[in-house]
Amino acid sequence: MNIGEIARRAGVSRSTVSYALSGKRPVAAGTRKRIQDVIDELGYRPNAAARALKEGRTRTIGLVIPPAGRRLSHMQLDFVASVVEAAAGADLDVLLSPSGGDHDRSFEGLVSGSRVDGVILMEIRLEDARVDRLRQAGLPFVGIGHTADDRPMCWIDVDYAGLIRHTVRHLADLGHRKAALINRSPELVASGYGPALRAREGFTAAVAERGLAGVEVACGEDARSGQETVEDLLRDHPGLTAITTINEAALPGIQRALGDAGLTVPRDFSVTGVAAHSWAEDFRPPLTAADVPALEMGQQAVALLIERIAAPSTPPRHILLAPPISLRSSTGAVPSRRDATAG
Amino acid sequence: MNIGEIARRAGVSRSTVSYALSGKRPVAAGTRKRIQDVIDELGYRPNAAARALKEGRTRTIGLVIPPAGRRLSHMQLDFVASVVEAAAGADLDVLLSPSGGDHDRSFEGLVSGSRVDGVILMEIRLEDARVDRLRQAGLPFVGIGHTADDRPMCWIDVDYAGLIRHTVRHLADLGHRKAALINRSPELVASGYGPALRAREGFTAAVAERGLAGVEVACGEDARSGQETVEDLLRDHPGLTAITTINEAALPGIQRALGDAGLTVPRDFSVTGVAAHSWAEDFRPPLTAADVPALEMGQQAVALLIERIAAPSTPPRHILLAPPISLRSSTGAVPSRRDATAG
DNA sequence: TTGTATGCGTTATCAA
DNA sequence: TTGATAACGCATACAA
């Protein structure tokens, strides 16, 4: 089924059908109706490849996700879903591409095969070869996260440093004197993952600013690791009365370990951090935390990318989100008895 | 950068470059090397749209995911990741399409725009209009799940009925006399979601077969709903000593409610069901359950689809997976004191 | 208001 | 062993 067949059946030329569809040239009402009837009857849709070839754009964007081996976090998942949704709203298809590991071929296909009009790049590292590659290819892209260097690029990120700093100040205000940062996985930290390093930065700064004792640990992204990490912390760091974290997947384990140690939150121990809304609400008691606005980020990322595709030579914009910290019930005044953590 | 430019620089014709790339015609070694050098130097990749237009296939498959409003479960997430991975291995791109809600346009674009060579359809309902649409369009597809009617189609599914039946028998063997099935969300049950109805079917059959008292409840797909559901069950059904479930997202809440009620698993209460490996391992104690092999399903689904694309007129195959039930530690003999649940 | 003709980048047929 | 050329389906400049 192609445009010629529609034209033949409607008794008009191919260009008239094309113009009737695009509206870029006036078409007599009667003609238009005749064409539309045939289209409806046959369920015709223009061939995407032919259109892409002719127009020089694919109406498709690429979404580069972290490799499949590591499970995506809820936050990332919400993000993917909202990107797909926002793209659909703008009449854009979304091509998924894993990256990292042995998937360089897939990524290469995206950037050099004229497969997509632009790319959204998830999980950016402080030094990220993919960013260089995209820049070199001249393909419009938006990063979720930003690199360490200050070369201009278009990105949207959460201000992990600022938010973690904020949570530590909150803990200090409540009288806590010793706090731990439970960071993302050792692999991510080692690979220079931006949020992990920036969270560390914010933590270190706030701890110094307020004269707290601070300890930072990396932690696997699952409940079991969270539990072990907190068990270790409680054993090795007497006097610890609070945790802040950006590792949402560890939260159930953190909860479990505190419970096992006989610590009641927030009476005996305070927990806070940055997490997707649903994780914060699922904590018990509900977590005082900055809610990562994953859905909003997806929409904004698509909007930013559309903007860049339309005007690639414009100086790139970026957005640093600092969602407010929702005061829920997981933080409280430091316990009066210092040996509370002795369990 | 196109094939003509490569040809010009290598001093050959366009067809020679094409044949050097595809290997469908012998090319002199020297010529081939000259061409390859130019290609490597310029980083040329054939234009996907032009190739698709000429070949009549897109080397792209569509993955229709559940609507974004409802969060994907971990199992579904693992599945998506493994599909992308398997597709990349077969040199296929993956186009993501939400369905349901107001996304019919996106789905329509997929099926009638010659956008993809085939489709993987997630979360199939017992009656599913999308299946009819794909059949009518003559587009190869593989369902994750299968419809109620017995018209031939290609699918891969987990034998929820059989697995739940199996878990109930296991509970009966341990002496339990009253068990509950915690099903998926009310919305999914109401919409005729296959796994939910087939789990019910297996539960009802096994309960009747072994003469147990059985109660089935739908439950939202989050920890909070799981907790409330179990609280209600314990209150309304004295004598209840076991739960089986296919609602993995409710597991943390189930755990919490049992703990709050002072019940120790498996001494006072048994829990089992069907869940992704990671959920089962995260339960405490580890959940005796059938592990949904999401990664394997993704690979198989892609393999099945490739098979169908290659031979569309072949009678469709299907695969019903019945993973073994991993005996972990969450089920045990029925508590001797009947009023254990009164605690 | 509508029709004709061209070219997007590729693959494959035909000719040499 | 290689080159010239047609065709895939569409959008659009040009003609009428």
XYZ file of C-alpha atoms (C1' of nucleotides) in Angstrom:
718
model
C 0.000 0.000 0.000
C 1.608 3.252 -1.102
C 0.709 6.777 -2.043
C 0.441 5.876 -5.734
C -2.245 3.325 -5.015
C -4.230 5.872 -3.031
C -3.849 8.386 -5.846
C -5.007 5.886 -8.434
C -8.096 4.923 -6.482
C -9.001 8.519 -5.727
C -8.420 9.516 -9.335
C -5.807 12.161 -8.534
C -2.048 12.501 -8.784
C 0.360 11.358 -6.112
C 1.326 14.883 -5.211
C -2.280 15.799 -4.518
C -2.505 12.956 -2.037
C 0.728 14.074 -0.434
C -0.487 17.640 -0.140
C -3.859 16.543 1.156
C -2.030 14.734 3.935
C 0.447 17.431 4.797
C -1.810 20.403 4.236
C 1.088 22.289 2.674
C -0.975 23.213 -0.349
C -4.689 23.925 -0.579
C -6.749 20.997 -1.851
C -10.360 21.294 -2.951
C -12.733 20.083 -0.281
C -14.294 17.460 -2.537
C -10.927 16.124 -3.629
C -9.707 16.021 -0.084
C -12.726 14.055 1.036
C -12.382 11.552 -1.797
C -8.753 11.000 -0.879
C -9.478 10.713 2.823
C -12.171 8.138 2.154
C -9.772 5.945 0.237
C -7.145 6.350 2.945
C -9.582 5.415 5.658
C -10.825 2.462 3.701
C -7.389 1.039 3.066
C -5.814 2.138 6.336
C -2.963 3.811 4.523
C -0.016 5.306 6.411
C 2.993 6.882 4.692
C 6.056 4.654 4.656
C 8.371 5.864 7.378
C 11.592 4.909 5.612
C 10.688 6.691 2.400
C 9.682 9.759 4.305
C 12.856 9.692 6.356
C 14.952 9.306 3.241
C 13.300 12.204 1.526
C 13.123 14.565 4.480
C 16.505 13.797 5.923
C 15.087 13.201 9.368
C 13.743 10.086 10.954
C 11.228 11.382 13.484
C 12.918 9.030 15.881
C 15.070 9.692 18.913
C 17.519 7.326 20.529
C 17.431 6.564 24.222
C 20.698 5.144 25.472
C 20.088 3.153 28.620
C 22.545 1.581 31.030
C 23.554 -1.982 30.166
C 21.038 -4.720 30.871
C 23.236 -6.530 33.315
C 22.632 -3.949 35.989
C 18.998 -3.558 36.730
C 17.616 -0.107 36.173
C 16.471 1.667 39.287
C 12.867 2.690 39.704
C 13.892 6.210 39.074
C 15.484 5.308 35.768
C 12.499 3.219 34.892
C 10.114 6.073 35.523
C 12.394 8.185 33.437
C 12.330 5.793 30.486
C 8.565 5.577 30.667
C 8.153 9.329 30.728
C 10.545 9.798 27.827
C 8.558 7.359 25.723
C 5.370 9.093 26.689
C 6.640 12.595 25.993
C 8.138 11.487 22.699
C 4.862 9.914 21.632
C 3.187 13.202 22.425
C 5.564 14.949 20.023
C 5.054 12.273 17.392
C 8.505 10.863 17.856
C 9.431 7.217 18.053
C 11.959 6.030 20.570
C 14.762 3.678 19.693
C 16.285 1.918 22.677
C 19.978 1.251 22.810
C 21.935 -0.378 25.568
C 25.422 0.956 26.075
C 28.520 -0.115 27.870
C 29.870 -3.629 27.945
C 29.932 -5.070 24.453
C 27.175 -2.825 23.164
C 29.356 -0.274 21.519
C 28.182 -1.581 18.208
C 24.616 -0.728 19.047
C 25.618 2.756 20.124
C 27.731 3.202 17.016
C 24.785 2.187 14.872
C 22.739 4.919 16.499
C 25.190 7.722 15.971
C 26.560 6.927 12.547
C 23.687 5.164 10.786
C 21.449 8.221 10.490
C 19.089 6.184 12.553
C 17.835 8.958 14.813
C 17.454 12.721 14.867
C 18.870 13.020 18.356
C 19.850 11.099 21.431
C 19.079 11.113 25.123
C 22.022 9.747 27.027
C 21.349 8.263 30.445
C 23.787 7.748 33.266
C 26.539 10.092 32.209
C 30.001 9.692 33.715
C 32.212 12.589 34.726
C 34.376 11.569 31.795
C 32.201 10.046 29.142
C 33.486 8.870 25.779
C 29.953 8.692 24.407
C 29.573 12.427 24.848
C 32.712 13.027 22.819
C 31.495 10.633 20.173
C 28.157 12.374 19.844
C 29.771 15.759 19.752
C 32.129 14.613 17.031
C 29.261 13.125 15.041
C 27.372 16.370 15.330
C 24.261 14.578 16.508
C 22.006 16.591 18.807
C 21.877 15.075 22.272
C 20.758 15.697 25.804
C 22.575 14.199 28.745
C 20.929 12.980 31.895
C 23.728 14.150 34.068
C 26.740 16.151 33.013
C 30.439 15.613 32.574
C 33.180 17.133 34.684
C 34.571 19.407 32.003
C 32.886 22.666 31.218
C 32.580 22.277 27.476
C 29.121 23.365 26.498
C 26.537 20.616 26.281
C 22.843 20.223 26.792
C 21.906 18.371 29.954
C 19.457 17.983 32.753
C 20.538 16.783 36.144
C 19.626 16.640 39.779
C 21.751 18.701 42.117
C 22.922 15.755 44.184
C 25.712 17.741 45.826
C 23.353 20.471 46.941
C 20.630 18.106 48.056
C 22.929 15.869 50.080
C 24.489 18.967 51.621
C 21.024 20.084 52.526
C 20.135 16.770 54.189
C 23.343 16.813 56.225
C 22.613 20.320 57.442
C 19.156 19.156 58.398
C 20.685 16.329 60.429
C 23.160 18.698 62.036
C 20.346 21.036 62.989
C 18.669 18.120 64.749
C 21.786 17.620 66.842
C 23.368 14.689 65.069
C 27.145 14.594 65.387
C 28.045 11.579 63.301
C 26.445 10.678 60.015
C 27.054 8.271 57.142
C 26.529 8.677 53.414
C 25.451 5.457 51.738
C 26.505 5.989 48.160
C 25.769 4.077 44.950
C 27.509 0.843 44.027
C 31.299 0.483 44.194
C 31.340 -0.075 40.425
C 29.500 3.167 39.707
C 31.631 5.125 42.118
C 34.773 3.662 40.589
C 33.622 4.430 37.070
C 33.217 8.080 37.880
C 29.432 8.214 37.884
C 28.510 11.844 38.401
C 25.739 11.631 41.002
C 27.867 9.363 43.190
C 30.870 11.684 43.139
C 28.797 14.815 43.515
C 26.889 13.324 46.440
C 30.247 12.593 48.059
C 31.324 16.153 47.385
C 28.206 17.608 48.981
C 28.499 15.273 51.938
C 32.147 16.077 52.572
C 31.510 19.786 52.324
C 28.528 19.800 54.670
C 30.216 17.543 57.200
C 33.204 19.873 57.293
C 31.039 22.972 57.416
C 29.119 21.713 60.435
C 31.971 19.942 62.129
C 30.357 16.511 62.025
C 32.063 13.156 61.918
C 31.249 11.721 58.535
C 31.741 8.326 56.946
C 31.022 7.486 53.332
C 30.492 3.984 51.959
C 29.607 2.595 48.557
C 26.826 0.025 48.593
C 25.409 -2.420 46.090
C 22.036 -1.528 44.602
C 19.830 -4.065 46.332
C 18.267 -4.774 49.689
C 20.834 -7.339 50.738
C 23.740 -4.965 50.192
C 21.901 -2.222 52.032
C 21.427 -4.493 54.996
C 25.040 -5.600 55.131
C 26.277 -2.062 54.713
C 24.252 -0.800 57.657
C 25.227 -3.780 59.793
C 28.863 -2.949 59.106
C 28.325 0.732 59.815
C 26.635 0.099 63.136
C 29.361 -2.304 64.181
C 32.311 -0.178 63.118
C 30.998 3.251 63.975
C 29.562 3.579 67.448
C 27.942 6.933 67.925
C 26.518 6.930 64.431
C 22.969 8.257 64.616
C 22.030 9.148 61.074
C 22.282 8.069 57.473
C 21.769 9.978 54.267
C 21.702 8.160 50.953
C 21.198 8.412 47.229
C 20.983 4.636 46.903
C 17.249 4.074 46.836
C 17.475 0.373 46.047
C 19.308 -0.137 49.323
C 16.548 1.458 51.403
C 14.637 -1.748 52.190
C 17.860 -3.295 53.453
C 18.732 -0.202 55.466
C 15.333 -0.428 57.062
C 15.768 -4.086 57.855
C 19.188 -3.723 59.400
C 18.061 -0.883 61.642
C 15.061 -2.915 62.736
C 17.244 -5.919 63.482
C 19.530 -3.743 65.565
C 16.546 -2.756 67.646
C 16.667 0.831 66.456
C 13.430 2.706 65.946
C 13.320 5.406 63.284
C 13.372 8.320 63.955
C 13.555 7.945 67.756
C 16.887 6.142 67.816
C 18.172 6.783 64.338
C 17.498 9.170 61.469
C 17.469 8.337 57.772
C 17.228 10.756 54.872
C 18.513 11.276 51.349
C 17.462 11.566 47.732
C 15.039 9.008 46.303
C 12.164 8.491 43.935
C 8.850 9.424 45.488
C 7.637 5.841 45.666
C 10.708 4.653 47.558
C 10.375 7.471 50.033
C 6.719 6.696 50.629
C 7.414 2.993 51.000
C 9.960 3.532 53.716
C 8.670 3.259 57.200
C 8.237 5.764 58.590
C 8.003 7.718 55.326
C 11.385 9.049 54.345
C 12.333 12.676 54.724
C 13.964 13.065 51.339
C 14.304 15.036 48.152
C 12.012 13.354 45.658
C 13.719 12.883 42.312
C 11.208 14.152 39.759
C 11.863 11.410 37.225
C 8.683 11.950 35.235
C 9.294 15.656 34.908
C 12.895 14.990 33.930
C 11.800 12.742 31.094
C 9.463 15.367 29.720
C 12.064 18.096 30.017
C 14.736 15.961 28.407
C 12.526 15.365 25.387
C 11.626 19.042 25.190
C 15.287 19.991 25.386
C 16.179 17.522 22.679
C 13.444 18.727 20.355
C 14.743 22.231 20.870
C 18.274 21.170 19.976
C 17.179 19.247 16.920
C 15.327 22.296 15.687
C 18.234 24.645 16.356
C 21.462 22.674 16.611
C 23.737 25.683 16.538
C 22.053 27.431 19.433
C 24.174 27.566 22.586
C 23.092 24.546 24.623
C 20.874 25.013 27.650
C 20.989 22.933 30.766
C 18.756 22.396 33.731
C 19.879 21.622 37.263
C 16.946 20.423 39.322
C 16.925 20.876 43.065
C 13.618 19.446 44.215
C 12.597 20.500 47.721
C 13.235 18.102 50.565
C 9.931 16.689 51.737
C 9.838 16.591 55.495
C 8.306 13.266 56.317
C 8.935 11.255 59.453
C 12.269 9.510 59.229
C 14.405 12.176 60.813
C 14.320 13.373 64.380
C 16.385 14.838 67.164
C 19.508 12.938 68.056
C 18.807 10.303 70.733
C 19.781 11.558 74.157
C 21.532 8.348 75.182
C 24.674 8.101 73.165
C 24.757 4.330 73.393
C 21.467 3.913 71.594
C 23.275 2.321 68.690
C 24.802 -0.283 70.916
C 21.465 -2.055 70.480
C 28.415 10.804 4.002
C 26.965 8.312 1.579
C 27.971 5.398 -0.544
C 28.647 7.595 -3.554
C 31.230 9.578 -1.632
C 32.979 6.373 -0.565
C 32.923 5.145 -4.167
C 34.361 8.375 -5.444
C 37.209 8.387 -2.954
C 38.006 4.733 -3.544
C 37.860 5.250 -7.277
C 35.184 2.594 -7.851
C 31.473 2.556 -8.595
C 28.731 2.667 -5.975
C 27.718 -0.884 -6.669
C 31.196 -2.143 -5.964
C 31.138 -0.485 -2.568
C 27.753 -2.005 -1.875
C 28.970 -5.457 -2.835
C 32.153 -5.066 -0.879
C 30.006 -4.395 2.161
C 27.433 -7.091 1.648
C 29.735 -9.749 0.216
C 27.053 -10.754 -2.254
C 29.409 -10.517 -5.149
C 33.145 -11.252 -5.250
C 35.309 -8.147 -5.055
C 39.027 -8.166 -5.761
C 41.056 -8.165 -2.570
C 42.896 -4.977 -3.454
C 39.688 -3.155 -4.321
C 38.034 -4.364 -1.157
C 40.882 -3.115 0.971
C 40.910 0.267 -0.718
C 37.188 0.606 -0.071
C 37.458 -0.572 3.522
C 40.198 1.937 4.216
C 38.051 4.797 3.022
C 35.104 3.530 5.036
C 37.191 3.242 8.185
C 38.655 6.655 7.665
C 35.319 8.381 7.215
C 33.329 6.203 9.608
C 30.738 5.493 6.985
C 27.603 3.504 7.827
C 24.860 2.825 5.282
C 21.812 5.019 5.713
C 19.176 2.975 7.498
C 16.189 4.633 5.851
C 17.488 4.155 2.336
C 18.330 0.568 3.037
C 14.924 -0.054 4.593
C 13.207 1.544 1.630
C 15.110 -0.544 -0.854
C 15.028 -3.839 1.020
C 11.482 -3.601 2.275
C 12.510 -4.390 5.809
C 13.586 -2.132 8.595
C 15.830 -4.347 10.746
C 13.828 -2.986 13.612
C 11.355 -4.661 15.934
C 8.682 -3.001 18.010
C 8.320 -3.639 21.720
C 4.896 -2.704 23.005
C 5.118 -2.013 26.717
C 2.327 -1.443 29.227
C 1.240 2.175 29.600
C 3.616 4.412 31.503
C 1.075 5.318 34.136
C 1.475 1.966 35.792
C 5.021 1.292 36.765
C 6.607 -1.703 35.139
C 7.418 -4.516 37.514
C 10.971 -5.645 37.949
C 10.118 -8.719 35.995
C 8.876 -6.683 33.068
C 11.899 -4.468 33.346
C 14.272 -7.408 33.177
C 12.300 -8.588 30.226
C 12.639 -5.303 28.349
C 16.358 -5.237 29.029
C 16.856 -8.775 27.796
C 14.826 -8.106 24.651
C 16.978 -5.123 23.807
C 20.080 -7.148 24.445
C 18.980 -10.132 22.395
C 17.848 -7.880 19.574
C 21.184 -6.085 19.536
C 22.833 -9.478 19.260
C 20.781 -10.178 16.149
C 21.530 -6.733 14.735
C 18.022 -5.529 15.272
C 16.996 -2.193 16.686
C 14.173 -1.945 19.163
C 11.441 0.647 18.894
C 9.542 1.225 22.115
C 5.841 1.853 22.024
C 3.529 2.464 24.932
C 0.049 1.079 24.584
C -3.253 1.565 26.275
C -4.586 4.870 27.416
C -4.336 7.446 24.648
C -1.429 5.724 22.975
C -3.377 3.961 20.283
C -1.855 6.367 17.829
C 1.606 5.198 18.710
C 0.580 1.578 18.328
C -1.147 2.320 15.041
C 1.971 4.003 13.761
C 3.908 0.889 14.555
C 1.632 -1.532 12.776
C 0.628 0.435 9.713
C 3.606 2.677 9.049
C 5.969 -0.094 7.961
C 7.987 1.024 10.895
C 9.055 -2.419 12.103
C 9.515 -5.940 10.814
C 7.736 -7.481 13.760
C 6.351 -6.794 17.194
C 6.695 -8.166 20.696
C 3.518 -7.514 22.618
C 3.763 -7.393 26.392
C 1.011 -7.916 28.904
C -1.558 -9.642 26.753
C -5.179 -9.764 27.911
C -7.425 -12.785 27.544
C -9.255 -10.720 24.947
C -6.844 -8.369 23.293
C -7.742 -6.023 20.478
C -4.087 -5.434 19.670
C -3.672 -9.073 18.762
C -6.550 -8.834 16.309
C -5.081 -5.668 14.872
C -1.679 -7.222 14.327
C -3.214 -10.308 12.815
C -5.251 -8.201 10.458
C -2.227 -6.158 9.472
C -0.305 -9.337 8.767
C 2.600 -8.137 10.875
C 4.639 -10.911 12.523
C 4.344 -10.756 16.296
C 5.051 -12.652 19.461
C 2.871 -12.300 22.518
C 4.122 -12.331 26.071
C 1.114 -14.157 27.353
C -1.707 -15.582 25.303
C -5.328 -14.845 24.656
C -8.268 -16.970 25.741
C -9.312 -18.062 22.266
C -7.448 -20.852 20.561
C -6.738 -19.137 17.284
C -3.168 -19.852 16.367
C -0.640 -17.294 17.447
C 2.956 -17.183 18.494
C 3.506 -16.622 22.184
C 5.607 -17.310 25.204
C 4.096 -17.441 28.654
C 4.608 -18.629 32.177
C 2.282 -21.370 33.346
C 0.814 -19.368 36.198
C -2.085 -21.764 36.661
C 0.182 -24.761 36.964
C 2.710 -23.014 39.173
C 0.150 -21.639 41.589
C -1.506 -25.062 41.703
C 1.867 -26.486 42.522
C 2.474 -24.038 45.368
C -0.938 -24.787 46.882
C -0.269 -28.506 46.795
C 3.029 -27.826 48.497
C 1.209 -25.915 51.232
C -1.374 -28.687 51.558
C 1.376 -31.244 51.904
C 2.775 -29.230 54.787
C -0.574 -29.496 56.540
C -2.016 -26.080 55.825
C -5.807 -26.050 55.712
C -6.554 -22.451 54.799
C -4.619 -20.423 52.273
C -4.959 -17.124 50.448
C -4.016 -16.119 46.930
C -2.829 -12.532 46.687
C -3.448 -11.684 43.067
C -2.397 -8.765 40.893
C -4.124 -5.375 41.023
C -7.907 -5.030 40.863
C -7.537 -3.139 37.607
C -5.552 -5.901 35.950
C -7.895 -8.585 37.202
C -10.875 -6.605 35.956
C -9.299 -6.027 32.566
C -8.905 -9.742 32.007
C -5.151 -9.921 32.408
C -4.192 -13.512 31.669
C -1.739 -14.303 34.460
C -4.148 -12.971 37.070
C -7.058 -15.049 35.831
C -4.969 -18.141 35.265
C -3.448 -17.865 38.729
C -6.968 -17.721 40.098
C -7.897 -20.741 38.039
C -4.954 -22.764 39.351
C -5.628 -21.672 42.901
C -9.299 -22.588 42.764
C -8.537 -25.964 41.248
C -5.848 -26.876 43.761
C -7.856 -25.690 46.716
C -10.781 -27.838 45.599
C -8.553 -30.795 44.831
C -7.030 -30.802 48.302
C -10.119 -29.721 50.182
C -8.585 -26.523 51.537
C -10.351 -23.343 52.493
C -9.202 -20.765 49.987
C -9.598 -17.022 49.712
C -8.496 -14.904 46.781
C -7.890 -11.159 46.851
C -6.673 -8.634 44.325
C -3.986 -6.316 45.617
C -2.352 -3.148 44.367
C 1.178 -3.474 43.083
C 3.108 -1.790 45.848
C 4.290 -2.400 49.373
C 1.560 -0.371 50.994
C -1.234 -2.311 49.319
C 0.450 -5.579 50.209
C 0.551 -4.569 53.819
C -3.077 -3.523 53.938
C -4.181 -6.641 52.116
C -2.457 -8.925 54.599
C -3.759 -6.938 57.547
C -7.265 -7.392 56.193
C -6.700 -11.078 55.547
C -5.412 -11.744 59.054
C -8.297 -9.869 60.591
C -11.050 -11.379 58.487
C -9.764 -14.914 58.165
C -8.736 -16.526 61.421
C -7.103 -19.855 60.792
C -5.283 -18.575 57.738
C -1.739 -19.945 57.818
C -0.393 -19.485 54.330
C -0.265 -17.123 51.376
C 0.664 -17.738 47.767
C 1.053 -14.816 45.386
C 1.996 -13.679 41.908
C 2.137 -10.059 43.036
C 5.840 -9.566 43.599
C 5.614 -5.849 44.209
C 3.408 -6.558 47.218
C 5.952 -8.848 48.856
C 7.683 -6.189 50.978
C 4.288 -5.182 52.351
C 3.288 -8.773 52.982
C 6.471 -9.202 54.927
C 5.871 -6.080 56.932
C 2.292 -6.946 57.853
C 3.236 -10.432 59.006
C 6.040 -9.015 61.102
C 3.721 -6.430 62.641
C 1.266 -9.184 63.507
C 4.026 -10.940 65.400
C 4.110 -13.829 62.977
C 7.433 -15.438 62.171
C 7.914 -16.960 58.735
C 7.887 -19.919 58.286
C 7.256 -20.971 61.904
C 3.879 -19.265 62.244
C 3.010 -18.547 58.655
C 4.072 -19.708 55.199
C 4.496 -17.567 52.101
C 5.132 -18.761 48.546
C 4.270 -17.909 44.962
C 5.725 -16.871 41.630
C 8.221 -14.004 41.509
C 11.342 -12.704 39.856
C 14.478 -14.193 41.321
C 15.565 -10.950 42.948
C 12.278 -10.484 44.777
C 12.393 -14.032 46.067
C 15.933 -13.591 47.319
C 15.104 -10.274 48.937
C 12.272 -11.732 50.967
C 13.169 -12.796 54.427
C 13.520 -15.655 54.848
C 14.162 -16.257 51.141
C 10.950 -17.074 49.363
C 10.070 -20.569 48.259
C 8.823 -19.669 44.815
C 8.906 -20.311 41.103
C 11.408 -17.873 39.663
C 10.069 -16.167 36.558
C 12.896 -16.457 34.046
C 12.480 -12.978 32.606
C 15.869 -12.828 30.942
C 15.382 -16.142 29.220
C 11.903 -15.080 28.138
C 13.289 -11.993 26.467
C 15.810 -13.991 24.507
C 13.267 -16.587 23.500
C 10.753 -13.964 22.478
C 13.265 -12.359 20.151
C 14.273 -15.734 18.729
C 10.644 -16.613 18.155
C 10.013 -13.294 16.441
C 13.027 -13.630 14.168
C 11.748 -17.047 13.218
C 8.329 -15.656 12.372
C 9.731 -12.769 10.376
C 11.779 -15.201 8.344
C 8.864 -17.576 7.755
C 5.580 -15.746 8.341
C 3.400 -18.486 6.917
C 4.785 -21.199 9.166
C 2.306 -22.453 11.773
C 3.075 -20.384 14.894
C 4.924 -21.989 17.759
C 4.436 -21.189 21.381
C 6.307 -21.813 24.580
C 4.762 -22.350 28.009
C 7.413 -22.031 30.670
C 7.014 -23.827 33.961
C 10.129 -22.961 35.930
C 10.794 -25.247 38.888
C 9.786 -24.078 42.328
C 12.893 -23.233 44.300
C 12.546 -24.538 47.806
C 13.911 -21.770 49.957
C 12.879 -21.058 53.537
C 9.547 -19.289 53.595
C 7.299 -22.325 53.841
C 7.019 -24.778 56.691
C 4.680 -27.122 58.487
C 1.441 -25.612 59.660
C 1.764 -24.185 63.189
C 0.456 -26.618 65.769
C -1.476 -23.997 67.738
C -4.414 -22.992 65.614
C -4.684 -19.608 67.244
C -1.219 -18.617 66.168
C -2.691 -16.073 63.813
C -4.725 -14.500 66.568
C -1.471 -12.982 67.896
C -6.697 23.850 -7.984
C -3.947 20.091 -9.756
C -0.282 17.304 -12.397
C 4.732 16.190 -13.766
C 9.228 15.326 -12.654
C 13.250 14.916 -9.658
C 16.074 13.117 -6.079
C 16.890 11.323 -1.239
C 20.827 6.597 -0.555
C 20.544 2.084 -1.153
C 20.492 -2.637 -3.402
C 20.289 -5.491 -7.289
C 19.714 -6.357 -12.269
C 21.774 -6.071 -16.445
C 25.585 -5.214 -19.303
C 30.490 -5.154 -20.158
C 35.995 -8.379 -11.844
C 33.464 -4.094 -12.274
C 30.165 -0.158 -13.915
C 25.782 1.980 -15.263
C 21.172 2.241 -13.998
C 16.486 1.295 -12.281
C 13.554 1.146 -8.439
C 11.975 1.386 -3.466
C 7.896 5.528 -1.601
C 7.834 9.888 -0.547
C 7.931 15.299 -0.608
C 8.386 19.212 -3.200
C 9.923 22.545 -6.947
C 8.135 23.664 -11.073
C 4.503 23.815 -14.651
C -0.051 24.281 -16.065
